[in-house]
Amino acid sequence: MKSVSPLKLGLARAVGRLSRSSGRGGGTSLPGKVLLRMQADAIAALAADLRDGAVVISATNGKTTTASLLSSILERGELHPVHNHAGANMAGGIATALLDASHDGRVDGDIGLFEVDEAWTQTIVDEIQPRVIVLANLFRDQLDRYGELETLADGWQRMIAGLPATTSVVLNADDPLLAGIAGGRANTVFFGIEDDRYAEPVPRHAADSKFCRRCGSALVYSAVQLGHLGKYACPNCDFARPQPSIAARSISMNGMRGSSIEIVTPTGSFRTEVPIPGLYNVYNAVAAAAAAHALEISPGAISAGLASAKAVFGRVETIEIKGHNVALLLIKNPTGANEVLRTITAGDGQFDLWLALNDNIADGRDVSWIWDADFEMLTDQVRFVTCSGTRAEEMALRLAYAGIERERIRVDRDIENSFDTSVGGSIRGGSPLYALPTYTALLELRGAISRRGDAPTYWEQAKK
Amino acid sequence: MSDKRAASAETTLRVCALYPSRMNIYADRGNLMVLQQRCARHGFGFQLTAVDDGDSIDPDAHDLYYIGGGQDNDQIQIADDMRKTKRDSLATAAESGKVILAVCGGYQLLGEYYELDDRRIDGLGIVDLRTVREPGPRLIGNVTIEVSVDGRTRTLAGFENHGGRTYLDGDCQPLGRVVSGFGNNGKDGFEGVRRKNVFGTYLHGPLLPKNVWFADHLLKLALNFADDLPPLDDRLEDLAHQSALRASQKSHGLKSRLAKRVGAS
Ligand SMILES: [Zn+2]
């Protein structure tokens, strides 16, 4: 059996301590990278210790939240997960999670829980040979990094074809890009949303993959939940949405507090609370429930785990600044941004907005996507908006084109300064404030806030 | 085309967007939004016609044709339909001086052919260029080019992301000279193509929001105006242009610093 020597583990760990104490970051992937440099098969060797195997979760949107929800469910099911909860989701991050969990030459945990970057899924799956793979959605995201959606879907299809029959594949029935990639494979579980109450009649502009992957015809939708997810069928061939065996029914959305849903499974249905807002988080909850079902976790534990889950850092979070609540919601691609915009505009009132658009590698260097997101939803409700980040001016122009009066738009590239000004303005105006940063802008904002003692740093929080 | 004219209240820009629901991968909607809103701010009417699979085109019914970029699978199907149902009309429109703006995949489709993996896909053949595969990575990043317009040098800033390398043949002129980024093929320092009023470019990003002067230039050509359009309050537009320029200088500066360091060691 493969193993990793204590010396290598110790060296890699020392690198992590150095990196953390230097304050340059969370050290969430560097120690693992060092370990992999010393031993290329370290992930496979360490993961072999996990008694109950591992779950791999990949998607364009929601993988961090889905993994976090599943983590909560696993704890209720008395399975202690080894989880890359800080969101470092390439090989280095996964190796770091395993390294952090190893003590005295043993990995301390029952089951691996890894969110994996879309482009790294094949590599990690080869190493870990997971029991369950969740592939939850593919949306347009960072095209400069990932290439095109079809290419990713083709890659996943090849990956599934190479899996042993014992691996459960969990797929989103509502995503026409993914629903067909397992062919007629046994041991495939579909999840989806059955309730059309919050659905829209036609896909929004940002929707991809409105065409049949088999024959190229335009798909016909009877309901669109979000992006290109929904109930679809090809008018030209027999490709259609598979019937999901794990599904959300009778959804009731309760604003920023979250939603209440009924989850149907082959072993019983139950009502549960999803403590994070938006229909996109209903998908994340059902995906986590489907993975848990594939792991044979009881409906009771699934329900309790979902209800007790906390919002993952920054995905949706309310922070208190000077006694004023600010809701923080990550935006990173058109469909994700649209869902955030739908969520914050669900009420009728006016609000202030702070939007930060960065173009670092982790954000995607290409900021074109802002023209595909429907910022038009904001037009009637924005009192003042501040645009920040490295590409602040381009964000501001996008909002002007969305119909927000130019006098209401401020531009300030400095994240901390502009945020302070926004908070001050919203307090004086008695207006709620939503903060919508891209990934690295979120980290920067979080860093600034935590230096001033308003909130814990993200890796401290992730480690609990 | 008939004699140049002056702007008037009756002016309407008639835009024809080709396959807008498929050829839109890099936020091509932004380019159409800019055309529409600039028309409104200049006091012109705006008419948008979408043409899709099987639709024919009346070359006299539109002033400006827009072709965006799509995913590979979509582009293969579209190339076929375009040649069958639209090629002749587009060629006639191009010959008569109509504006065609083709971005990214749309740009590749203007040429004789483009290569995709081991296939060769025939394009419209209305501009003398071809796009081939060469060893090497995709050409991705912020890009700035210099364009000569009516005797003035202006800049276009955007983002490029293409695997193919495009080479111009015959009397085809490039749209501009690369200041930073890769351009047509990463070798000859040229970007895009211009033939009559047919413009092709790899700059998405999207192109027109970041470069509204170019949008106005296209309006002038499409509407056959004698004079430049009057300036608008473009403070925010200018800031966005500067932001895109800065991004491309930043990546360019970093690359040349790295090259120096490598050279010195
Ligand atoms: Zn079909």
XYZ file of C-alpha atoms and ligand atoms in Angstrom:
730
model
C 0.000 0.000 0.000
C 1.168 3.502 -0.792
C 2.127 5.791 2.063
C 3.699 9.170 2.666
C 6.690 9.387 4.968
C 6.408 11.449 8.196
C 9.432 13.480 7.059
C 7.670 14.672 3.904
C 4.476 15.416 5.820
C 6.478 17.380 8.391
C 8.323 19.419 5.771
C 5.142 20.302 3.892
C 3.454 21.247 7.171
C 6.337 23.528 8.100
C 5.852 25.357 4.817
C 2.215 25.876 5.728
C 3.098 27.312 9.135
C 5.607 29.678 7.546
C 3.142 30.805 4.932
C 0.410 31.402 7.514
C 2.671 33.276 9.931
C 3.997 35.487 7.148
C 0.400 36.676 6.784
C 0.540 36.322 3.035
C -2.444 34.067 2.770
C -4.226 31.171 4.315
C -1.680 28.580 3.272
C -4.612 26.642 1.875
C -2.784 25.140 -1.078
C 0.956 25.816 -0.762
C 1.747 22.981 1.714
C -0.058 20.510 -0.545
C 1.853 21.752 -3.582
C 5.114 21.240 -1.705
C 4.011 17.749 -0.707
C 3.059 16.874 -4.282
C 6.460 18.119 -5.459
C 8.118 15.623 -3.095
C 5.674 12.822 -3.823
C 3.468 12.974 -6.896
C 0.992 10.340 -5.662
C 0.547 11.861 -2.193
C -3.176 12.517 -2.726
C -3.844 8.885 -3.634
C -1.677 7.647 -0.764
C -3.354 9.806 1.874
C -6.888 9.341 0.513
C -6.440 5.560 0.727
C -6.726 5.995 4.514
C -10.294 7.269 4.290
C -12.468 4.426 5.583
C -15.644 5.611 3.867
C -14.071 6.748 0.621
C -14.545 10.194 -0.830
C -17.016 12.487 -2.548
C -15.946 14.808 -5.344
C -18.123 17.800 -6.223
C -17.661 19.899 -9.314
C -19.729 22.602 -10.999
C -19.276 26.080 -12.324
C -21.471 27.595 -9.641
C -22.209 26.471 -6.097
C -19.559 23.808 -5.495
C -18.298 25.470 -2.310
C -21.814 25.869 -0.947
C -22.854 22.342 -1.960
C -19.774 20.882 -0.270
C -20.476 22.923 2.828
C -24.101 21.741 2.959
C -22.980 18.148 2.471
C -20.400 18.573 5.218
C -23.169 19.574 7.595
C -25.204 16.527 6.523
C -22.222 14.185 6.959
C -21.667 15.442 10.504
C -25.340 14.667 11.270
C -24.799 11.244 9.765
C -21.822 10.816 12.128
C -19.282 10.758 9.357
C -16.388 13.088 10.014
C -15.263 14.599 6.706
C -11.839 15.668 5.508
C -12.896 18.709 3.528
C -11.091 21.410 1.547
C -13.424 23.949 3.139
C -11.324 27.001 2.393
C -12.252 26.548 -1.260
C -8.758 25.767 -2.599
C -9.989 23.261 -5.166
C -7.078 22.227 -7.338
C -4.549 19.487 -6.519
C -2.593 21.653 -4.048
C -5.696 22.524 -2.049
C -6.870 18.929 -1.861
C -3.445 17.679 -0.831
C -3.360 20.411 1.836
C -6.726 19.323 3.255
C -5.469 15.721 3.502
C -2.159 16.871 4.979
C -3.906 19.011 7.594
C -6.016 16.015 8.612
C -3.123 13.587 8.967
C -1.722 12.864 12.424
C 0.864 10.266 13.361
C 0.867 8.851 9.866
C -2.935 8.408 9.768
C -5.561 10.572 8.129
C -7.989 11.565 10.849
C -11.403 11.457 9.185
C -13.989 9.026 7.833
C -14.718 10.390 4.424
C -13.174 12.776 1.923
C -15.270 15.745 0.806
C -13.630 17.637 -1.995
C -14.912 20.408 -4.159
C -12.867 20.298 -7.333
C -12.260 22.862 -10.027
C -13.984 21.897 -13.288
C -10.718 21.590 -15.180
C -9.106 19.447 -12.453
C -11.879 16.909 -12.002
C -10.344 14.136 -14.118
C -6.942 14.428 -12.406
C -8.376 14.363 -8.901
C -10.817 11.569 -9.692
C -7.954 9.450 -11.044
C -6.056 9.963 -7.785
C -8.900 9.586 -5.317
C -11.253 7.123 -7.019
C -14.250 8.576 -5.218
C -17.377 6.693 -4.196
C -19.581 9.539 -5.353
C -19.076 12.238 -7.989
C -21.463 15.172 -8.112
C -21.512 17.182 -11.339
C -23.986 19.942 -10.674
C -23.889 22.459 -13.540
C -21.810 24.087 -16.258
C -22.215 27.762 -16.966
C -20.270 30.313 -18.896
C -17.421 31.282 -16.603
C -13.890 32.526 -17.080
C -13.593 31.472 -20.687
C -9.991 32.610 -20.712
C -9.189 29.863 -18.239
C -11.500 26.989 -18.948
C -12.164 27.003 -22.621
C -15.638 26.336 -23.738
C -18.530 24.572 -22.072
C -18.855 21.858 -24.675
C -15.208 20.939 -24.214
C -15.685 20.616 -20.457
C -18.836 18.540 -20.906
C -17.015 16.259 -23.377
C -14.187 15.827 -20.867
C -16.595 14.898 -18.095
C -18.357 12.462 -20.404
C -15.042 10.689 -21.080
C -14.272 10.712 -17.364
C -17.603 9.038 -16.538
C -17.051 6.399 -19.232
C -13.819 5.443 -17.473
C -15.299 5.100 -13.976
C -15.755 1.747 -12.249
C -19.374 0.601 -11.881
C -19.146 1.079 -8.115
C -18.840 4.861 -8.382
C -22.142 6.709 -8.040
C -22.524 9.576 -10.469
C -24.842 12.355 -9.318
C -26.018 14.619 -12.143
C -28.275 17.619 -12.458
C -31.257 16.476 -14.540
C -32.135 20.117 -15.203
C -28.838 20.907 -16.952
C -29.121 19.765 -20.589
C -25.345 19.961 -20.921
C -24.900 17.309 -18.241
C -28.040 15.190 -18.286
C -26.819 13.044 -21.173
C -23.161 12.618 -20.273
C -23.606 9.360 -18.375
C -25.457 7.668 -21.248
C -27.560 4.861 -19.825
C -25.019 4.083 -17.097
C -26.319 2.253 -14.019
C -25.533 3.807 -10.632
C -26.397 7.298 -11.846
C -28.575 9.543 -9.686
C -30.404 12.566 -11.099
C -31.502 15.528 -9.040
C -33.574 18.564 -10.001
C -36.290 21.035 -9.169
C -39.894 19.951 -9.778
C -41.630 23.118 -8.574
C -42.146 25.734 -11.308
C -43.434 28.513 -9.059
C -40.225 30.563 -9.348
C -39.449 29.526 -12.892
C -39.280 31.883 -15.857
C -40.875 31.072 -19.226
C -37.779 31.493 -21.418
C -34.023 31.415 -20.774
C -32.354 34.741 -19.997
C -29.748 36.108 -22.326
C -26.840 34.638 -20.345
C -28.181 31.122 -20.715
C -25.863 28.751 -22.537
C -26.508 25.424 -24.080
C -29.980 26.085 -25.332
C -29.274 23.545 -28.032
C -29.478 19.761 -28.051
C -26.044 18.182 -27.654
C -27.162 15.213 -29.695
C -28.660 16.833 -32.796
C -28.108 20.598 -32.471
C -31.788 21.596 -32.483
C -32.963 24.398 -30.216
C -34.302 22.870 -26.998
C -37.873 23.647 -26.005
C -38.356 24.659 -22.370
C -41.559 24.328 -20.396
C -39.871 25.976 -17.386
C -36.545 27.742 -16.810
C -35.323 27.760 -13.222
C -32.118 29.679 -13.836
C -29.579 30.048 -16.632
C -30.214 27.085 -18.920
C -31.433 24.865 -16.083
C -35.041 23.739 -16.224
C -37.486 21.412 -17.929
C -36.489 20.948 -21.523
C -36.900 18.556 -24.399
C -35.492 18.339 -27.895
C -38.222 18.712 -30.548
C -36.142 16.784 -33.064
C -34.733 13.715 -31.286
C -35.552 11.799 -28.119
C -33.242 13.798 -25.833
C -35.191 15.142 -22.866
C -34.750 15.936 -19.209
C -34.449 12.696 -17.248
C -36.856 12.274 -14.344
C -34.922 13.242 -11.202
C -35.132 10.725 -8.346
C -34.100 13.394 -5.805
C -36.098 16.577 -6.286
C -37.165 19.804 -4.608
C -40.915 20.396 -4.429
C -43.210 23.084 -2.994
C -40.525 25.711 -2.577
C -41.240 28.803 -0.563
C -38.665 31.582 -0.635
C -38.256 33.732 2.432
C -36.142 36.623 1.174
C -32.578 36.852 2.463
C -33.384 34.312 5.194
C -33.454 31.401 2.762
C -36.174 29.031 1.676
C -38.295 26.157 2.815
C -38.478 23.134 0.519
C -39.764 19.601 0.337
C -37.161 17.093 -0.804
C -38.421 13.924 -2.433
C -36.170 10.861 -2.386
C -36.801 7.190 -3.208
C -36.608 6.461 0.536
C -39.085 9.104 1.638
C -39.744 12.814 1.406
C -39.324 15.511 4.000
C -39.606 19.264 4.476
C -36.492 21.210 5.362
C -35.138 24.716 5.674
C -32.360 25.968 3.410
C -30.788 28.749 5.468
C -29.330 30.630 2.478
C -31.342 32.673 -0.018
C -31.998 32.236 -3.713
C -33.182 29.489 -6.023
C -29.546 28.726 -6.829
C -29.110 27.602 -3.242
C -32.122 25.306 -3.559
C -30.123 23.570 -6.318
C -27.104 23.373 -4.011
C -29.263 21.858 -1.260
C -30.793 19.251 -3.571
C -27.353 18.386 -4.981
C -26.047 17.848 -1.435
C -29.122 15.767 -0.592
C -28.598 13.626 -3.693
C -24.952 13.011 -2.792
C -25.988 12.111 0.754
C -28.620 9.748 -0.605
C -25.953 8.040 -2.739
C -23.932 7.642 0.479
C -26.978 5.985 2.080
C -27.433 8.693 4.683
C -30.905 8.785 6.215
C -33.488 11.428 5.233
C -33.558 12.564 8.871
C -29.849 13.355 8.858
C -30.121 15.066 5.462
C -32.918 17.312 6.671
C -31.196 18.201 9.941
C -27.866 18.751 8.203
C -29.309 21.165 5.654
C -31.258 23.149 8.224
C -28.221 23.618 10.451
C -25.745 24.526 7.698
C -24.201 27.947 7.852
C -23.611 30.141 4.836
C -20.167 29.661 3.468
C -17.864 32.593 3.775
C -18.816 35.318 1.356
C -21.197 33.272 -0.775
C -23.989 34.913 1.135
C -23.150 36.524 4.393
C -24.332 39.425 6.482
C -21.662 41.389 8.301
C -22.160 44.117 10.827
C -20.239 47.349 10.287
C -20.804 50.240 12.709
C -24.067 48.634 13.768
C -25.229 48.488 10.140
C -25.887 45.179 8.415
C -24.270 44.697 5.016
C -25.147 41.650 2.917
C -22.154 40.286 1.057
C -22.799 38.201 -2.078
C -20.114 36.867 -4.407
C -20.564 37.432 -8.123
C -18.341 35.742 -10.674
C -20.148 34.915 -13.901
C -23.328 35.915 -15.739
C -25.671 33.223 -14.474
C -24.380 33.428 -10.901
C -24.652 37.213 -10.980
C -28.177 37.041 -12.399
C -29.268 34.835 -9.501
C -27.730 37.224 -6.973
C -29.488 40.128 -8.713
C -32.799 38.231 -8.695
C -32.355 37.546 -4.990
C -31.602 41.129 -3.927
C -34.316 42.619 -6.133
C -36.990 40.171 -4.925
C -38.377 42.850 -2.553
C -39.703 46.235 -3.661
C -37.539 48.671 -1.704
C -34.600 50.788 -2.773
C -31.074 49.947 -1.710
C -27.480 51.007 -2.103
C -24.983 48.855 -3.885
C -21.234 48.356 -3.771
C -19.936 46.372 -6.741
C -16.294 45.399 -7.072
C -14.967 43.988 -10.343
C -11.431 42.619 -10.209
C -9.620 40.927 -13.083
C -7.032 38.834 -11.286
C -6.491 35.245 -12.393
C -8.897 33.865 -9.784
C -11.602 36.260 -11.006
C -10.942 35.544 -14.674
C -8.857 38.050 -16.604
C -11.653 38.543 -19.085
C -14.340 40.876 -17.725
C -16.577 40.603 -20.816
C -19.110 38.646 -18.789
C -20.570 41.771 -17.196
C -22.271 42.471 -20.540
C -24.021 39.097 -20.421
C -25.405 39.531 -16.903
C -28.769 41.300 -16.594
C -27.837 44.300 -14.465
C -31.013 45.838 -15.924
C -32.843 44.144 -13.041
C -31.369 46.793 -10.721
C -32.559 49.875 -12.544
C -35.625 50.769 -10.457
C -34.217 49.897 -7.064
C -30.694 51.298 -6.847
C -30.412 54.534 -4.879
C -26.630 54.881 -5.178
C -24.016 52.503 -6.458
C -20.271 52.531 -5.997
C -18.116 50.623 -8.465
C -14.738 49.476 -7.273
C -11.964 47.023 -8.107
C -9.335 46.933 -10.837
C -11.961 47.340 -13.601
C -14.309 49.685 -11.721
C -14.890 52.041 -14.644
C -16.025 49.255 -16.959
C -18.501 48.063 -14.335
C -19.774 51.633 -14.006
C -20.298 51.899 -17.754
C -22.180 48.603 -17.762
C -24.561 49.956 -15.104
C -25.088 53.154 -17.078
C -26.082 51.020 -20.058
C -28.399 49.063 -17.763
C -30.328 52.282 -17.301
C -29.013 53.477 -13.933
C -28.639 57.267 -14.088
C -25.016 58.297 -14.334
C -25.399 60.685 -11.370
C -26.119 57.712 -9.129
C -22.903 55.907 -10.071
C -19.613 56.539 -8.254
C -16.266 55.105 -9.291
C -13.405 54.413 -6.853
C -10.921 51.660 -7.598
C -9.774 51.406 -3.979
C -11.664 48.534 -2.346
C -11.396 49.598 1.294
C -11.961 53.323 0.731
C -14.894 52.867 -1.564
C -16.503 50.343 0.761
C -16.209 52.709 3.733
C -17.784 55.492 1.701
C -20.625 53.194 0.657
C -21.297 52.081 4.222
C -21.284 55.718 5.382
C -23.662 56.708 2.611
C -26.085 53.895 3.267
C -26.154 54.663 7.005
C -26.868 58.354 6.352
C -29.473 57.514 3.734
C -31.101 54.823 5.878
C -30.829 52.485 2.913
C -29.853 48.810 2.988
C -26.460 48.039 1.429
C -25.587 45.035 -0.690
C -21.935 44.351 -1.448
C -21.291 42.353 -4.628
C -17.590 41.613 -5.122
C -15.815 39.227 -7.461
C -13.640 36.605 -5.783
C -10.384 38.443 -5.158
C -12.241 41.662 -4.359
C -14.093 39.674 -1.717
C -10.811 38.423 -0.242
C -9.441 41.939 -0.238
C -12.542 43.332 1.426
C -12.549 40.508 3.958
C -8.882 41.200 4.731
C -9.559 44.883 5.301
C -12.561 44.182 7.516
C -10.778 41.575 9.610
C -7.719 43.788 10.137
C -10.076 46.180 11.817
C -11.567 43.387 13.882
C -15.042 43.310 12.371
C -15.002 39.667 11.232
C -12.700 36.639 11.449
C -10.305 35.894 8.618
C -11.575 33.314 6.221
C -9.268 30.432 7.011
C -9.861 30.817 10.743
C -13.556 30.694 10.091
C -13.212 27.789 7.694
C -11.308 25.811 10.295
C -13.942 26.736 12.930
C -23.254 53.758 -52.597
C -25.099 57.045 -53.148
C -23.710 60.452 -52.229
C -22.736 61.239 -48.661
C -25.486 62.747 -46.630
C -25.976 64.710 -43.419
C -27.534 63.460 -40.202
C -31.239 64.183 -39.883
C -34.132 63.382 -37.607
C -35.290 60.719 -40.029
C -32.039 58.799 -39.789
C -32.410 55.194 -38.686
C -29.624 52.659 -38.332
C -30.774 49.263 -39.538
C -28.705 46.533 -37.927
C -28.781 42.900 -38.903
C -27.444 40.543 -36.213
C -26.465 37.095 -37.443
C -27.363 34.149 -35.208
C -27.535 36.342 -32.065
C -28.572 33.469 -29.802
C -25.574 31.331 -30.745
C -22.865 33.671 -31.902
C -22.648 35.558 -28.638
C -20.061 33.781 -26.549
C -18.050 36.823 -25.514
C -20.854 39.169 -24.530
C -21.533 40.268 -28.092
C -24.765 41.702 -26.744
C -22.645 44.578 -25.370
C -21.681 45.628 -28.893
C -25.313 45.723 -30.008
C -26.343 47.623 -26.876
C -23.771 50.302 -27.634
C -24.984 50.716 -31.212
C -28.547 51.011 -29.989
C -27.865 53.480 -27.181
C -25.528 55.651 -29.225
C -28.205 55.917 -31.886
C -30.652 57.026 -29.206
C -28.218 59.610 -27.839
C -27.454 60.924 -31.335
C -31.182 61.156 -32.041
C -31.289 58.391 -34.645
C -33.732 55.559 -34.885
C -32.500 52.013 -34.406
C -33.841 48.857 -35.955
C -32.516 45.420 -35.110
C -33.213 42.362 -37.228
C -32.038 38.945 -36.111
C -31.378 36.331 -38.760
C -30.938 32.687 -37.926
C -30.711 29.231 -39.524
C -32.276 29.157 -42.954
C -33.159 32.862 -43.045
C -32.155 34.749 -46.166
C -30.903 38.330 -46.124
C -31.897 41.263 -48.316
C -28.558 43.064 -48.752
C -30.255 46.463 -49.207
C -32.420 46.192 -46.095
C -29.639 46.776 -43.567
C -26.841 49.304 -42.963
C -24.701 47.270 -40.602
C -24.229 43.530 -40.179
C -22.952 42.082 -36.923
C -21.416 38.613 -36.537
C -20.182 37.557 -33.099
C -18.307 34.494 -31.927
C -19.702 31.126 -30.873
C -18.672 27.819 -29.408
C -16.916 25.443 -31.788
C -19.899 23.120 -32.336
C -22.222 26.024 -33.021
C -19.776 27.607 -35.426
C -19.467 24.491 -37.537
C -23.235 24.361 -38.058
C -23.441 28.085 -38.610
C -20.650 28.142 -41.179
C -22.611 25.662 -43.233
C -25.888 27.578 -43.035
C -24.165 30.879 -43.689
C -22.571 29.654 -46.889
C -25.837 28.155 -48.105
C -28.308 30.891 -47.236
C -26.421 34.128 -46.610
C -23.120 34.204 -48.431
C -24.218 35.877 -51.648
C -26.180 38.606 -49.862
C -23.309 39.374 -47.516
C -20.879 39.509 -50.431
C -23.178 41.937 -52.242
C -23.533 44.051 -49.095
C -19.758 44.120 -48.645
C -19.162 45.132 -52.273
C -21.663 47.976 -52.019
C -19.906 49.426 -48.970
C -22.216 48.228 -46.223
C -20.600 47.876 -42.810
C -19.918 44.366 -41.586
C -18.467 44.014 -38.109
C -17.290 40.504 -37.344
C -15.769 39.650 -33.987
C -13.763 36.611 -32.944
C -15.385 33.494 -34.460
C -17.357 35.743 -36.777
C -14.070 37.202 -37.975
C -12.679 33.753 -38.761
C -15.842 32.942 -40.709
C -15.298 35.910 -43.044
C -12.281 34.203 -44.558
C -11.658 31.322 -46.961
C -11.560 28.735 -44.221
C -10.556 28.074 -40.664
C -9.047 24.985 -39.163
C -10.517 23.355 -36.103
C -8.717 20.343 -34.677
C -8.163 18.230 -37.795
C -11.025 19.706 -39.769
C -11.099 22.532 -42.234
C -14.287 24.591 -42.132
C -15.079 26.680 -45.183
C -15.935 30.276 -44.413
C -17.773 32.945 -46.388
C -14.753 33.844 -48.463
C -15.639 37.525 -48.638
C -12.247 38.569 -47.295
C -8.944 37.111 -48.384
C -7.739 35.502 -45.181
C -7.387 32.088 -43.655
C -7.141 30.812 -40.109
C -4.902 27.875 -39.347
C -3.758 25.844 -36.373
C -0.165 26.007 -35.289
C 1.602 24.425 -32.367
C 1.380 26.642 -29.315
C -1.131 27.813 -26.753
C -4.361 29.731 -27.265
C -3.703 33.428 -27.594
C -5.451 34.907 -24.592
C -5.273 38.251 -22.869
C -5.904 41.950 -22.860
C -4.968 43.560 -26.127
C -4.471 47.053 -27.514
C -4.096 47.947 -31.153
C -3.451 51.167 -33.055
C -5.799 51.943 -35.905
C -5.430 54.606 -38.524
C -8.735 56.339 -39.226
C -9.124 59.351 -41.513
C -5.449 60.172 -41.038
C -5.566 59.921 -37.264
C -4.083 57.198 -35.090
C -6.544 55.878 -32.527
C -6.488 52.952 -30.121
C -8.803 50.007 -29.674
C -8.648 48.040 -26.428
C -10.219 44.678 -25.712
C -9.619 41.057 -24.865
C -8.641 38.267 -27.227
C -9.036 34.521 -26.831
C -8.420 32.374 -29.894
C -6.690 29.119 -30.778
C -6.539 29.827 -34.501
C -3.858 31.931 -36.193
C -5.146 34.218 -38.902
C -3.110 35.282 -41.943
C -4.162 37.901 -44.458
C -3.598 37.356 -48.164
C -3.648 39.459 -51.286
C -4.594 43.093 -50.900
C -6.249 42.610 -47.518
C -5.300 45.281 -44.986
C -5.093 44.610 -41.270
C -7.409 46.612 -39.028
C -4.492 47.751 -36.904
C -1.054 47.229 -35.466
C -0.648 45.399 -32.157
C 0.599 47.595 -29.314
C 0.213 44.919 -26.668
C -1.199 41.420 -26.960
C -1.035 38.864 -29.783
C -3.292 39.946 -32.627
C -3.963 37.822 -35.697
C -1.283 35.226 -35.186
C 1.117 36.421 -32.498
C 3.855 36.840 -35.104
C 3.400 39.570 -37.663
C 2.198 42.305 -35.294
C -1.105 42.848 -37.101
C -4.620 42.596 -35.801
C -7.906 42.161 -37.604
C -8.826 42.985 -41.138
C -10.380 45.818 -43.062
C -11.650 45.591 -46.615
C -13.956 48.384 -47.780
C -16.292 48.671 -44.787
C -15.868 45.093 -43.679
C -14.139 44.927 -40.301
C -12.942 41.753 -38.643
C -11.205 41.578 -35.282
C -10.313 39.252 -32.436
C -11.010 42.025 -29.942
C -14.026 41.168 -27.867
C -14.340 42.463 -24.382
C -16.804 43.699 -25.698
C -15.235 45.885 -28.305
C -17.662 48.797 -28.677
C -18.335 49.663 -24.998
C -14.603 49.974 -24.463
C -14.112 51.992 -27.654
C -17.125 54.194 -28.333
C -15.211 56.303 -30.850
C -15.139 53.202 -33.024
C -18.884 52.708 -32.605
C -19.430 56.264 -33.852
C -17.038 55.672 -36.721
C -19.049 52.612 -37.764
C -22.280 54.617 -37.483
C -20.825 57.280 -39.745
C -19.842 54.703 -42.358
C -23.055 52.716 -42.095
C -25.239 55.801 -42.415
C -23.004 57.194 -45.135
C -22.475 60.545 -43.402
C -20.062 63.087 -44.787
C -18.985 64.336 -41.361
C -17.985 62.849 -38.043
C -20.798 62.508 -35.548
C -20.991 65.277 -32.934
C -19.349 64.408 -29.606
C -21.478 63.149 -26.718
C -20.827 63.314 -22.977
C -18.529 60.321 -22.894
C -16.762 60.819 -19.575
C -17.670 57.375 -18.306
C -16.984 55.819 -21.716
C -13.532 57.424 -21.753
C -12.786 56.116 -18.266
C -13.796 52.622 -19.392
C -11.503 52.929 -22.425
C -8.634 54.009 -20.147
C -9.359 51.100 -17.821
C -9.136 48.594 -20.670
C -5.943 50.222 -21.951
C -4.427 50.095 -18.483
C -5.263 46.399 -18.161
C -3.516 45.610 -21.399
C -0.473 47.732 -20.571
C -0.265 46.033 -17.190
C -0.135 42.522 -18.638
C 2.160 43.707 -21.415
C 4.517 45.453 -18.935
C 4.659 42.327 -16.820
C 5.552 40.170 -19.801
C 8.370 42.439 -20.949
C 9.754 42.657 -17.405
C 9.745 38.871 -17.218
C 11.430 38.641 -20.613
C 14.168 41.007 -19.432
C 14.706 39.026 -16.277
C 14.949 35.777 -18.210
C 17.331 37.433 -20.668
C 19.576 38.667 -17.865
C 19.909 35.352 -16.083
Zn -31.929 16.546 -30.268
